[in-house]
Every structure is written in C-alpha cells, then in structure tokens.
Short mmCIF file of N, CA and C in Angstrom, two decimals:
data_model
loop_
_atom_site.label_atom_id
_atom_site.label_comp_id
_atom_site.label_asym_id
_atom_site.label_seq_id
_atom_site.Cartn_x
_atom_site.Cartn_y
_atom_site.Cartn_z
N MET G 1 0.81 -0.94 -0.42
CA MET G 1 0.02 0.18 0.31
C MET G 1 0.73 1.27 0.11
N GLN G 2 0.75 2.11 -0.51
CA GLN G 2 1.31 3.31 -0.89
C GLN G 2 0.79 4.51 0.30
N ASP G 3 1.83 5.24 0.78
CA ASP G 3 1.53 6.11 1.87
C ASP G 3 0.56 6.82 1.16
N ARG G 4 -0.90 7.57 1.65
CA ARG G 4 -1.20 8.67 1.22
C ARG G 4 -1.98 9.19 2.68
N ASP G 5 -2.30 10.59 2.19
CA ASP G 5 -2.66 11.77 3.20
C ASP G 5 -4.27 11.03 3.48
N ILE G 6 -4.02 11.08 4.83
CA ILE G 6 -5.98 11.03 5.30
C ILE G 6 -6.30 11.84 6.18
N THR G 7 -5.43 12.71 6.95
CA THR G 7 -5.72 14.40 7.34
C THR G 7 -4.88 15.31 6.89
N ILE G 8 -5.07 16.48 7.48
CA ILE G 8 -4.09 17.86 7.18
C ILE G 8 -2.91 17.44 7.86
N TRP G 9 -2.45 16.34 9.17
CA TRP G 9 -1.72 16.35 9.98
C TRP G 9 -1.14 14.83 9.39
N GLY G 10 -1.45 13.98 9.18
CA GLY G 10 -1.19 12.40 9.13
C GLY G 10 -1.66 11.75 7.52
N LYS G 11 -0.89 10.61 7.64
CA LYS G 11 -0.98 9.50 6.59
C LYS G 11 -0.95 8.19 6.86
N THR G 12 -1.68 7.29 5.93
CA THR G 12 -1.91 5.86 6.24
C THR G 12 -0.06 5.45 6.37
N VAL G 13 0.43 4.56 6.54
CA VAL G 13 1.21 4.09 6.35
C VAL G 13 1.23 2.40 5.97
N ASN G 14 0.42 1.87 6.25
CA ASN G 14 -0.29 0.43 6.29
C ASN G 14 -1.11 0.36 6.49
N GLU G 15 -1.60 -0.66 5.77
CA GLU G 15 -2.94 -1.35 6.19
C GLU G 15 -3.33 -2.60 5.80
N TYR G 16 -3.66 -3.72 6.29
CA TYR G 16 -3.99 -4.92 6.76
C TYR G 16 -5.00 -5.67 7.12
N ILE G 17 -5.53 -7.13 6.49
CA ILE G 17 -6.92 -7.47 6.97
C ILE G 17 -5.94 -8.65 8.00
N THR G 18 -6.14 -9.00 9.00
CA THR G 18 -5.93 -9.66 10.01
C THR G 18 -7.05 -10.74 10.79
N VAL G 19 -6.39 -11.89 11.33
CA VAL G 19 -7.92 -12.63 12.20
C VAL G 19 -8.10 -11.44 13.46
N CYS G 20 -9.08 -11.63 13.97
CA CYS G 20 -9.80 -11.09 14.98
C CYS G 20 -9.81 -11.57 16.23
N PRO G 21 -9.00 -11.24 17.59
CA PRO G 21 -9.14 -12.19 18.49
C PRO G 21 -10.19 -12.46 19.41
N VAL G 22 -11.22 -11.36 18.85
CA VAL G 22 -12.61 -11.92 19.91
C VAL G 22 -13.61 -13.02 19.01
N CYS G 23 -13.52 -12.92 17.52
CA CYS G 23 -14.59 -13.85 16.83
C CYS G 23 -13.51 -14.92 15.98
N GLY G 24 -12.49 -14.97 15.80
CA GLY G 24 -11.55 -15.76 15.26
C GLY G 24 -11.68 -15.64 13.54
N GLU G 25 -12.66 -14.50 12.95
CA GLU G 25 -12.84 -14.40 11.65
C GLU G 25 -11.43 -13.84 11.21
N GLY G 26 -11.21 -13.76 10.08
CA GLY G 26 -10.11 -13.15 9.03
C GLY G 26 -10.77 -11.57 9.05
N ALA G 27 -11.35 -10.84 9.38
CA ALA G 27 -11.78 -9.67 8.83
C ALA G 27 -11.90 -9.12 10.01
N MET G 28 -10.50 -8.82 10.47
CA MET G 28 -10.13 -7.51 11.36
C MET G 28 -9.29 -6.47 10.72
N ARG G 29 -9.85 -5.12 10.12
CA ARG G 29 -8.83 -4.47 9.31
C ARG G 29 -8.36 -3.54 10.72
N VAL G 30 -6.98 -3.85 9.99
CA VAL G 30 -5.83 -2.78 10.81
C VAL G 30 -5.04 -1.58 10.33
N ARG G 31 -5.04 -0.21 10.34
CA ARG G 31 -4.83 0.87 9.74
C ARG G 31 -3.65 1.23 10.48
N ILE G 32 -2.18 1.58 10.36
CA ILE G 32 -1.33 1.86 11.09
C ILE G 32 -1.18 3.51 10.46
N ALA G 33 -1.26 4.43 10.68
CA ALA G 33 -0.97 5.57 10.72
C ALA G 33 -0.07 7.06 11.44
N ILE G 34 -0.02 7.85 10.73
CA ILE G 34 1.24 8.43 11.61
C ILE G 34 0.61 10.09 11.39
N HIS G 35 0.57 10.61 12.88
CA HIS G 35 -0.10 12.00 12.95
C HIS G 35 1.07 12.70 13.23
N ASN G 36 0.47 14.20 12.74
CA ASN G 36 1.48 15.04 13.49
C ASN G 36 0.38 16.17 14.60
N ILE G 37 0.45 15.85 16.23
CA ILE G 37 -0.36 16.32 16.94
C ILE G 37 0.13 17.46 17.45
N PRO G 38 -0.11 19.08 17.81
CA PRO G 38 -0.01 20.15 18.14
C PRO G 38 0.73 19.45 19.33
N ASN G 39 1.43 20.51 19.93
CA ASN G 39 2.52 20.29 21.15
C ASN G 39 3.03 19.02 21.97
N ILE G 40 2.37 17.95 20.15
CA ILE G 40 2.93 16.79 21.22
C ILE G 40 4.21 16.42 19.90
N GLY G 41 3.68 16.59 19.02
CA GLY G 41 4.61 15.78 17.65
C GLY G 41 4.09 14.85 17.31
N ASN G 42 4.95 13.99 16.39
CA ASN G 42 4.50 12.80 15.57
C ASN G 42 3.93 11.68 16.86
N ILE G 43 3.14 11.31 16.59
CA ILE G 43 2.31 10.06 17.04
C ILE G 43 2.05 8.74 16.09
N VAL G 44 2.23 7.62 16.22
CA VAL G 44 1.48 6.29 15.54
C VAL G 44 0.19 6.01 16.05
N ILE G 45 -0.91 6.21 15.14
CA ILE G 45 -1.89 5.86 15.68
C ILE G 45 -2.45 4.19 14.76
N GLU G 46 -2.43 3.13 15.49
CA GLU G 46 -2.28 2.01 15.12
C GLU G 46 -4.60 1.58 15.80
N SER G 47 -5.15 1.59 14.44
CA SER G 47 -6.48 0.80 14.76
C SER G 47 -6.96 0.08 14.09
N ARG G 48 -7.82 -0.79 15.29
CA ARG G 48 -8.16 -2.16 14.39
C ARG G 48 -9.62 -2.45 14.48
N LYS G 49 -10.09 -2.83 13.84
CA LYS G 49 -11.57 -2.94 13.66
C LYS G 49 -11.91 -4.12 13.01
N CYS G 50 -13.25 -4.82 13.66
CA CYS G 50 -13.43 -6.23 13.25
C CYS G 50 -14.67 -6.03 12.28
N THR G 51 -14.63 -6.25 11.11
CA THR G 51 -16.15 -5.67 10.48
C THR G 51 -17.15 -7.24 10.31
N LYS G 52 -16.58 -7.95 10.93
CA LYS G 52 -17.73 -8.91 11.54
C LYS G 52 -18.52 -9.02 12.71
N CYS G 53 -17.58 -8.93 13.63
CA CYS G 53 -18.24 -8.93 15.06
C CYS G 53 -18.28 -7.23 15.57
N GLY G 54 -17.54 -6.54 15.08
CA GLY G 54 -17.51 -5.05 15.34
C GLY G 54 -16.62 -4.67 16.47
N TYR G 55 -15.36 -5.53 16.93
CA TYR G 55 -14.27 -5.36 18.21
C TYR G 55 -13.77 -4.14 17.62
N THR G 56 -13.12 -3.33 18.07
CA THR G 56 -12.33 -2.02 17.78
C THR G 56 -11.89 -2.07 19.18
N HIS G 57 -10.06 -1.70 18.85
CA HIS G 57 -8.99 -1.16 19.91
C HIS G 57 -8.32 0.07 19.03
N THR G 58 -7.71 0.81 19.53
CA THR G 58 -6.85 1.69 19.03
C THR G 58 -5.62 1.56 19.94
N TYR G 59 -4.41 1.45 19.40
CA TYR G 59 -3.20 1.91 19.99
C TYR G 59 -2.28 3.42 20.16
N THR G 60 -2.01 3.75 20.65
CA THR G 60 -1.54 5.27 20.55
C THR G 60 -0.42 5.83 20.66
N THR G 61 0.85 5.36 19.89
CA THR G 61 2.06 5.59 20.39
C THR G 61 2.88 6.64 20.16
N PRO G 62 3.63 7.96 20.96
CA PRO G 62 4.25 8.82 20.37
C PRO G 62 5.58 8.57 19.92
N MET G 63 5.98 8.94 19.09
CA MET G 63 7.14 8.65 18.23
C MET G 63 8.28 10.04 18.68
N GLU G 64 8.22 10.51 19.89
CA GLU G 64 9.22 11.56 20.12
C GLU G 64 9.61 11.72 21.52
N VAL G 65 10.57 11.88 21.56
CA VAL G 65 11.10 11.72 23.33
C VAL G 65 11.73 13.43 23.63
N ARG G 66 11.25 14.03 24.98
CA ARG G 66 11.61 15.42 25.10
C ARG G 66 12.42 15.03 26.86
N GLU G 67 12.70 16.51 27.57
CA GLU G 67 12.77 16.04 28.92
C GLU G 67 11.72 15.85 29.76
N GLY G 68 12.03 14.79 30.50
CA GLY G 68 11.23 14.64 31.26
C GLY G 68 10.33 16.31 32.09
N THR G 69 9.10 15.67 32.50
CA THR G 69 8.30 17.02 32.96
C THR G 69 7.39 16.86 34.05
N ARG G 70 7.17 17.78 35.37
CA ARG G 70 6.39 17.57 35.90
C ARG G 70 5.33 18.95 35.92
N ILE G 71 3.94 18.57 35.42
CA ILE G 71 3.03 19.73 35.45
C ILE G 71 2.10 19.70 36.31
N THR G 72 1.73 20.65 37.31
CA THR G 72 0.67 20.80 38.19
C THR G 72 -0.23 22.33 37.79
N PHE G 73 -1.44 21.71 38.23
CA PHE G 73 -2.55 23.03 37.82
C PHE G 73 -3.51 22.87 38.73
N ARG G 74 -3.65 24.08 39.54
CA ARG G 74 -4.59 24.17 40.31
C ARG G 74 -6.08 24.54 40.10
N VAL G 75 -6.90 23.76 39.89
CA VAL G 75 -8.33 23.53 39.49
C VAL G 75 -8.97 24.43 40.47
N GLU G 76 -9.71 25.39 39.88
CA GLU G 76 -10.11 26.69 40.97
C GLU G 76 -11.68 27.25 40.64
N LYS G 77 -12.05 27.10 39.58
CA LYS G 77 -12.74 27.40 38.86
C LYS G 77 -13.73 26.21 37.95
N GLU G 78 -15.23 26.47 37.89
CA GLU G 78 -15.90 25.30 37.02
C GLU G 78 -15.65 25.32 35.63
N ASP G 79 -14.90 26.57 34.87
CA ASP G 79 -14.52 26.46 33.83
C ASP G 79 -13.02 25.74 33.61
N ASP G 80 -12.41 25.53 34.84
CA ASP G 80 -11.09 24.87 34.50
C ASP G 80 -11.40 23.30 34.23
N LEU G 81 -12.77 23.00 34.04
CA LEU G 81 -12.86 21.54 34.03
C LEU G 81 -12.97 21.10 32.60
N SER G 82 -12.88 22.54 31.78
CA SER G 82 -12.68 22.22 30.52
C SER G 82 -11.10 22.15 30.08
N VAL G 83 -10.28 22.65 30.19
CA VAL G 83 -8.79 22.61 30.28
C VAL G 83 -8.46 20.92 29.86
N LYS G 84 -7.67 21.10 28.69
CA LYS G 84 -7.10 19.94 28.03
C LYS G 84 -6.51 19.17 28.91
N VAL G 85 -6.19 18.02 28.54
CA VAL G 85 -4.92 17.13 29.25
C VAL G 85 -4.76 15.96 28.47
N ILE G 86 -3.16 16.38 28.62
CA ILE G 86 -2.61 15.22 27.26
C ILE G 86 -1.93 14.21 28.02
N ARG G 87 -1.95 12.87 28.05
CA ARG G 87 -1.06 12.02 29.10
C ARG G 87 -1.06 11.16 27.91
N SER G 88 0.53 11.21 28.04
CA SER G 88 1.14 10.26 27.15
C SER G 88 0.91 8.66 28.06
N PRO G 89 1.29 7.85 27.36
CA PRO G 89 1.44 6.36 27.96
C PRO G 89 2.55 6.29 28.85
N PHE G 90 3.30 7.38 29.10
CA PHE G 90 4.73 6.86 30.26
C PHE G 90 4.94 7.43 31.58
N ALA G 91 3.22 8.49 31.33
CA ALA G 91 3.27 9.47 32.47
C ALA G 91 1.96 9.29 33.44
N THR G 92 2.73 9.42 35.02
CA THR G 92 1.71 9.21 36.64
C THR G 92 0.96 10.25 36.04
N LEU G 93 -0.16 10.47 36.51
CA LEU G 93 -1.16 11.56 36.85
C LEU G 93 -1.91 11.25 38.53
N LYS G 94 -1.80 12.25 39.25
CA LYS G 94 -2.02 12.32 39.99
C LYS G 94 -3.38 13.66 40.58
N ILE G 95 -3.97 13.18 41.60
CA ILE G 95 -5.50 14.09 42.16
C ILE G 95 -4.85 14.14 43.81
N PRO G 96 -4.10 14.70 43.98
CA PRO G 96 -3.47 14.46 45.58
C PRO G 96 -4.81 14.32 46.63
N GLU G 97 -5.50 15.59 46.82
CA GLU G 97 -6.58 15.46 47.36
C GLU G 97 -7.66 14.24 47.46
N LEU G 98 -7.34 13.47 46.36
CA LEU G 98 -7.93 11.97 46.42
C LEU G 98 -7.33 11.28 46.68
N GLY G 99 -6.08 11.16 46.65
CA GLY G 99 -5.12 10.66 46.91
C GLY G 99 -5.04 9.32 45.46
N LEU G 100 -5.34 10.05 44.38
CA LEU G 100 -5.52 9.19 43.06
C LEU G 100 -4.33 9.15 42.45
N GLU G 101 -3.60 8.09 42.24
CA GLU G 101 -2.72 8.44 41.24
C GLU G 101 -2.75 7.09 39.93
N ILE G 102 -2.68 7.20 39.07
CA ILE G 102 -3.00 6.53 37.79
C ILE G 102 -1.73 6.59 37.41
N LYS G 103 -0.94 5.53 37.14
CA LYS G 103 0.39 4.66 36.73
C LYS G 103 0.25 4.30 35.52
N PRO G 104 1.50 4.70 34.50
CA PRO G 104 1.07 3.90 33.34
C PRO G 104 1.53 2.48 33.58
N GLY G 105 0.88 1.51 32.46
CA GLY G 105 1.17 0.45 32.60
C GLY G 105 1.94 -0.29 31.14
N PRO G 106 2.07 -1.55 31.14
CA PRO G 106 2.30 -2.23 29.96
C PRO G 106 1.33 -2.08 29.30
N LEU G 107 0.17 -2.13 29.24
CA LEU G 107 -1.17 -1.42 27.86
C LEU G 107 -1.65 -0.09 28.07
N ALA G 108 -0.89 0.47 28.84
CA ALA G 108 -1.41 1.92 28.61
C ALA G 108 -1.49 2.54 27.31
N THR G 109 -2.37 3.41 27.33
CA THR G 109 -2.10 4.22 25.40
C THR G 109 -2.16 6.03 25.81
N MET G 110 -1.79 6.64 25.19
CA MET G 110 -1.70 7.88 25.27
C MET G 110 -3.47 8.44 25.34
N PHE G 111 -3.89 9.82 26.41
CA PHE G 111 -5.63 9.96 25.78
C PHE G 111 -4.93 11.40 25.66
N ILE G 112 -6.62 11.92 24.99
CA ILE G 112 -6.92 13.32 25.40
C ILE G 112 -7.80 13.62 25.48
N THR G 113 -8.16 14.01 26.67
CA THR G 113 -9.35 14.67 27.29
C THR G 113 -9.28 15.84 27.87
N ASN G 114 -10.34 16.30 28.90
CA ASN G 114 -10.28 17.71 29.84
C ASN G 114 -10.36 16.90 30.94
N ILE G 115 -10.50 17.75 31.85
CA ILE G 115 -10.30 17.88 33.45
C ILE G 115 -11.50 17.10 34.24
N GLU G 116 -12.51 17.65 33.32
CA GLU G 116 -13.57 17.00 33.95
C GLU G 116 -13.62 15.54 33.80
N GLY G 117 -13.18 15.32 32.21
CA GLY G 117 -12.79 13.75 31.79
C GLY G 117 -11.85 12.94 32.66
N ILE G 118 -10.95 13.46 33.17
CA ILE G 118 -10.37 12.69 34.71
C ILE G 118 -11.25 12.50 35.58
N ILE G 119 -11.74 13.45 36.16
CA ILE G 119 -12.85 13.45 36.77
C ILE G 119 -13.93 12.43 37.04
N GLU G 120 -13.97 12.04 35.69
CA GLU G 120 -15.52 10.72 35.28
C GLU G 120 -13.94 9.91 35.71
N ARG G 121 -12.87 9.81 35.01
CA ARG G 121 -12.39 8.37 35.19
C ARG G 121 -12.12 7.89 36.89
N ALA G 122 -11.93 9.08 37.47
CA ALA G 122 -11.81 9.05 38.59
C ALA G 122 -13.00 7.98 38.92
N ARG G 123 -14.43 8.99 39.10
CA ARG G 123 -15.79 8.09 39.21
C ARG G 123 -15.68 6.64 38.83
N ASP G 124 -15.46 6.64 37.54
CA ASP G 124 -15.30 5.16 37.03
C ASP G 124 -14.52 3.59 37.69
N ILE G 125 -13.18 4.37 38.00
CA ILE G 125 -12.35 4.01 39.01
C ILE G 125 -12.87 3.50 40.39
N GLY G 126 -13.63 4.31 40.95
CA GLY G 126 -14.42 3.86 42.08
C GLY G 126 -15.43 3.19 42.46
N ARG G 127 -16.13 3.19 41.29
CA ARG G 127 -17.42 2.11 40.76
C ARG G 127 -16.87 1.13 40.72
N THR G 128 -16.14 0.83 40.22
CA THR G 128 -15.25 -0.46 39.59
C THR G 128 -14.75 -1.06 40.88
N TYR G 129 -14.19 -0.35 41.66
CA TYR G 129 -13.84 -0.66 42.94
C TYR G 129 -14.94 -1.17 43.91
N LEU G 130 -16.17 -0.16 43.97
CA LEU G 130 -16.76 -0.64 44.55
C LEU G 130 -17.83 -2.25 44.43
N THR G 131 -17.90 -2.34 43.42
CA THR G 131 -18.75 -3.19 42.52
C THR G 131 -17.88 -4.30 42.92
N LEU G 132 -16.37 -4.02 42.97
CA LEU G 132 -15.32 -5.19 43.31
C LEU G 132 -14.95 -5.94 45.07
N ALA G 133 -15.32 -4.95 45.46
CA ALA G 133 -15.02 -4.82 46.92
C ALA G 133 -15.42 -6.19 47.40
N THR G 134 -14.37 -7.03 48.42
CA THR G 134 -14.85 -8.29 48.85
C THR G 134 -15.40 -8.28 50.21
N ASP G 135 -14.99 -7.48 50.74
CA ASP G 135 -15.29 -7.28 52.25
C ASP G 135 -15.87 -5.87 52.65
N GLU G 136 -16.59 -5.34 53.81
CA GLU G 136 -16.71 -4.30 54.56
C GLU G 136 -15.79 -3.16 54.07
N GLU G 137 -14.53 -3.20 54.48
CA GLU G 137 -13.44 -2.40 54.63
C GLU G 137 -13.56 -2.17 53.17
N GLU G 138 -12.97 -2.75 52.15
CA GLU G 138 -13.11 -2.15 50.88
C GLU G 138 -14.13 -1.43 50.28
N TYR G 139 -15.12 -2.01 51.19
CA TYR G 139 -16.78 -1.17 50.35
C TYR G 139 -16.79 0.21 50.67
N ASN G 140 -16.13 0.14 52.27
CA ASN G 140 -16.14 1.42 52.91
C ASN G 140 -15.09 3.00 52.40
N SER G 141 -13.89 1.67 51.66
CA SER G 141 -13.13 2.84 51.34
C SER G 141 -13.61 3.44 49.85
N SER G 142 -14.16 2.32 49.06
CA SER G 142 -14.49 2.90 47.85
C SER G 142 -15.42 3.75 47.96
N ARG G 143 -16.60 3.48 48.44
CA ARG G 143 -17.58 4.71 48.79
C ARG G 143 -17.36 5.66 49.41
N LEU G 144 -16.37 5.91 50.46
CA LEU G 144 -15.51 6.95 51.11
C LEU G 144 -14.95 8.13 49.65
N PHE G 145 -14.36 6.86 48.75
CA PHE G 145 -13.11 7.38 47.23
C PHE G 145 -14.47 8.12 47.04
N LEU G 146 -15.69 7.58 46.19
CA LEU G 146 -16.23 8.46 45.41
C LEU G 146 -17.28 9.55 45.70
N GLU G 147 -17.32 9.42 47.57
CA GLU G 147 -17.93 10.61 48.10
C GLU G 147 -16.82 11.72 47.84
N LYS G 148 -15.93 11.84 47.94
CA LYS G 148 -14.42 12.89 47.71
C LYS G 148 -14.02 13.14 46.19
N VAL G 149 -14.75 12.40 45.14
CA VAL G 149 -14.78 12.52 43.91
C VAL G 149 -15.76 13.39 43.17
N GLU G 150 -17.04 13.23 44.18
CA GLU G 150 -18.55 13.97 44.13
C GLU G 150 -18.18 15.52 44.72
N GLU G 151 -17.21 15.10 45.92
CA GLU G 151 -17.20 16.62 46.68
C GLU G 151 -16.19 17.63 45.89
N VAL G 152 -14.96 16.78 45.49
CA VAL G 152 -14.06 17.67 44.46
C VAL G 152 -14.79 17.86 43.23
N LYS G 153 -15.64 17.49 42.54
CA LYS G 153 -16.18 18.00 41.51
C LYS G 153 -17.33 19.14 41.70
N ARG G 154 -17.71 19.03 43.21
CA ARG G 154 -18.78 20.14 43.14
C ARG G 154 -17.71 21.38 44.04
N ASN G 155 -16.79 20.88 44.38
CA ASN G 155 -16.12 22.23 44.91
C ASN G 155 -15.36 22.99 44.03
N THR G 156 -15.08 21.57 42.59
CA THR G 156 -13.56 22.68 41.99
C THR G 156 -12.67 23.39 42.45
N LYS G 157 -12.13 22.79 43.16
CA LYS G 157 -10.76 22.99 44.18
C LYS G 157 -10.03 22.14 44.06
N PHE G 158 -9.14 21.71 42.99
CA PHE G 158 -8.37 20.48 43.37
C PHE G 158 -7.08 20.83 42.38
N THR G 159 -6.04 19.73 42.55
CA THR G 159 -4.89 20.12 42.25
C THR G 159 -4.04 18.77 40.98
N ILE G 160 -4.01 18.99 39.91
CA ILE G 160 -3.74 17.45 39.00
C ILE G 160 -2.25 18.26 38.65
N VAL G 161 -1.44 17.09 38.66
CA VAL G 161 -0.27 16.77 38.60
C VAL G 161 0.03 15.31 37.68
N ILE G 162 0.87 16.16 36.77
CA ILE G 162 0.81 15.14 35.80
C ILE G 162 2.78 14.78 35.47
N GLU G 163 3.67 13.58 35.87
CA GLU G 163 4.93 13.34 35.54
C GLU G 163 4.79 12.91 34.81
N ASP G 164 5.98 13.62 33.73
CA ASP G 164 6.19 12.17 32.43
C ASP G 164 7.39 12.43 32.33
N PRO G 165 8.28 11.30 32.63
CA PRO G 165 9.72 11.05 32.07
C PRO G 165 10.20 11.25 30.69
N LEU G 166 9.40 11.55 29.80
CA LEU G 166 9.40 11.85 28.44
C LEU G 166 8.90 12.39 28.41
N GLY G 167 8.25 13.94 28.95
CA GLY G 167 8.18 14.80 28.12
C GLY G 167 7.03 15.08 27.82
N LEU G 168 5.98 13.92 26.68
CA LEU G 168 5.29 14.24 25.92
C LEU G 168 3.35 14.50 26.24
N SER G 169 3.45 14.75 27.80
CA SER G 169 2.23 15.18 27.84
C SER G 169 1.88 16.74 28.08
N ASP G 170 0.52 17.24 28.54
CA ASP G 170 0.75 18.52 28.77
C ASP G 170 -0.86 19.15 28.96
N ILE G 171 -0.85 19.64 29.95
CA ILE G 171 -2.21 20.94 30.22
C ILE G 171 -1.86 22.13 29.51
N LEU G 172 -3.25 22.16 28.61
CA LEU G 172 -3.34 22.96 27.95
C LEU G 172 -4.17 24.09 28.39
N VAL G 173 -3.83 25.36 29.32
CA VAL G 173 -4.61 26.15 29.91
C VAL G 173 -5.18 27.38 28.75
N GLN G 174 -6.68 27.47 29.01
CA GLN G 174 -7.01 28.69 28.09
C GLN G 174 -7.31 30.17 28.32
N ASN G 175 -6.62 30.30 29.46
CA ASN G 175 -6.54 32.06 29.32
C ASN G 175 -5.26 32.42 30.23
N ASP G 176 -5.06 33.70 30.32
CA ASP G 176 -3.92 34.13 31.33
C ASP G 176 -3.99 33.78 32.46
N GLU G 177 -5.25 33.98 33.27
CA GLU G 177 -5.80 33.94 34.72
C GLU G 177 -5.62 32.21 35.09
N GLN G 178 -5.65 31.35 34.10
CA GLN G 178 -5.41 29.89 34.21
C GLN G 178 -4.11 29.84 34.45
N LYS G 179 -2.93 30.63 33.26
CA LYS G 179 -1.57 30.34 33.07
C LYS G 179 -0.94 30.91 34.47
N LYS G 180 -1.40 31.77 35.22
CA LYS G 180 -1.23 31.95 36.96
C LYS G 180 -1.12 30.45 37.55
N ARG G 181 -2.29 29.77 37.71
CA ARG G 181 -2.02 28.05 38.29
C ARG G 181 -1.46 27.16 37.56
N ILE G 182 -0.86 27.66 36.69
CA ILE G 182 0.22 25.91 36.19
C ILE G 182 1.58 26.40 36.09
N LYS G 183 2.29 25.05 36.70
CA LYS G 183 3.78 25.07 36.50
C LYS G 183 3.59 24.20 36.08
N LYS G 184 5.06 24.71 34.91
CA LYS G 184 5.85 23.40 34.32
C LYS G 184 7.37 23.60 34.31
N GLU G 185 7.64 22.56 35.11
CA GLU G 185 9.04 21.93 35.32
C GLU G 185 10.08 20.88 34.46
N VAL G 186 11.01 20.73 34.13
CA VAL G 186 11.88 19.83 33.70
C VAL G 186 12.36 19.15 34.82
N VAL G 187 12.33 17.81 34.73
CA VAL G 187 12.80 17.08 35.94
C VAL G 187 14.02 16.32 35.22
N LYS G 188 14.59 15.54 36.02
CA LYS G 188 15.19 14.34 35.10
C LYS G 188 15.24 12.94 35.79
#
C-alpha cells in the first residue's frame, strides 16, 4: 500500500486484514497512521476494527522524546474543568486531594481529554472498586473515595499533577488567569 494523506496532519503508512482475537474471523482491518499532533509531535495510531463482530481497539504511541516534565495545575473554577489534558502512556497522573495516582502500565495508551474527563475516570475507578469489594473495609473505602470525587467536582478546588519522564504530556490552559495557576518543570 502506498502512503496516502488521510488528514491535514497525517497519513496512512500500512493497512491490512488479519484474524480478529474476539470472533476468530479473518475480518479485522488494521490501519497504521502517523499523525502530527500540536504540542506533542508525531504519533503512531494503530486502529483495529473487525467487520464481523464489531470489536475495535486503538493504540496510540508517541514517536518523540523530550526532557522529563512535572506539570501542576490548580483547578479553582468550574470553567477549569474544560482545560485539555494530554497524558502520554509513560506518565503518572495524580490528584492529591483524592489520593489518586494513575500510573502507566504495559497496556497504557496516550489519551487526550479535559479535566472533567479525568474526574469521570476517577469516578469510574471508584465505582469499579465498589462493585469488586470483597469485604466491608474495601466497600467503605471505595464509597469514601466516591464521596471525595463528588466533593472535588462540586467544589472545583483540587490539583492535577502529571509526571512524565519523556516529557510528552501537557495541560493546555485557555487564558491568562489559568496560566498563573500552572507550573511546568523539567525533571531529570
């Protein structure tokens, strides 16, 4: 297959059909594309979709490396919830007020969301732990975590910290007032 433009930022570099890991049919279309994302640089997006069962999965991998960074943003107003967050698959994301720390793992992928999306992910994590609780202590701990998530969202006063050893993550503030509450540091 020849390279071809698929957006103004990227192009498909390979495309093929393979066996779907879910239904076992040879109907999974795999497309590998390179995109240039503002503030991040080039990334590889590998998307997989089975035309038989509908299974889909996407891998996003950055192609660049920078100096390690620690980004801290203090959320203080409701409109801060719309601030964009880019987390690389190598970064740890923290909300100290919740005791939340999302560490990278072997299947971690890059994600782009906003701060409200991070809070929704925290709520989903709490609900999962609540459902999987095997004793009263785990149940109460999960319930307390969910209460903290609701309080943080309601009061909109908390801190987001991203530590990225490859410097590929970012928090994209929208105005001068928000710029005063973000700190970006190079870390070794």
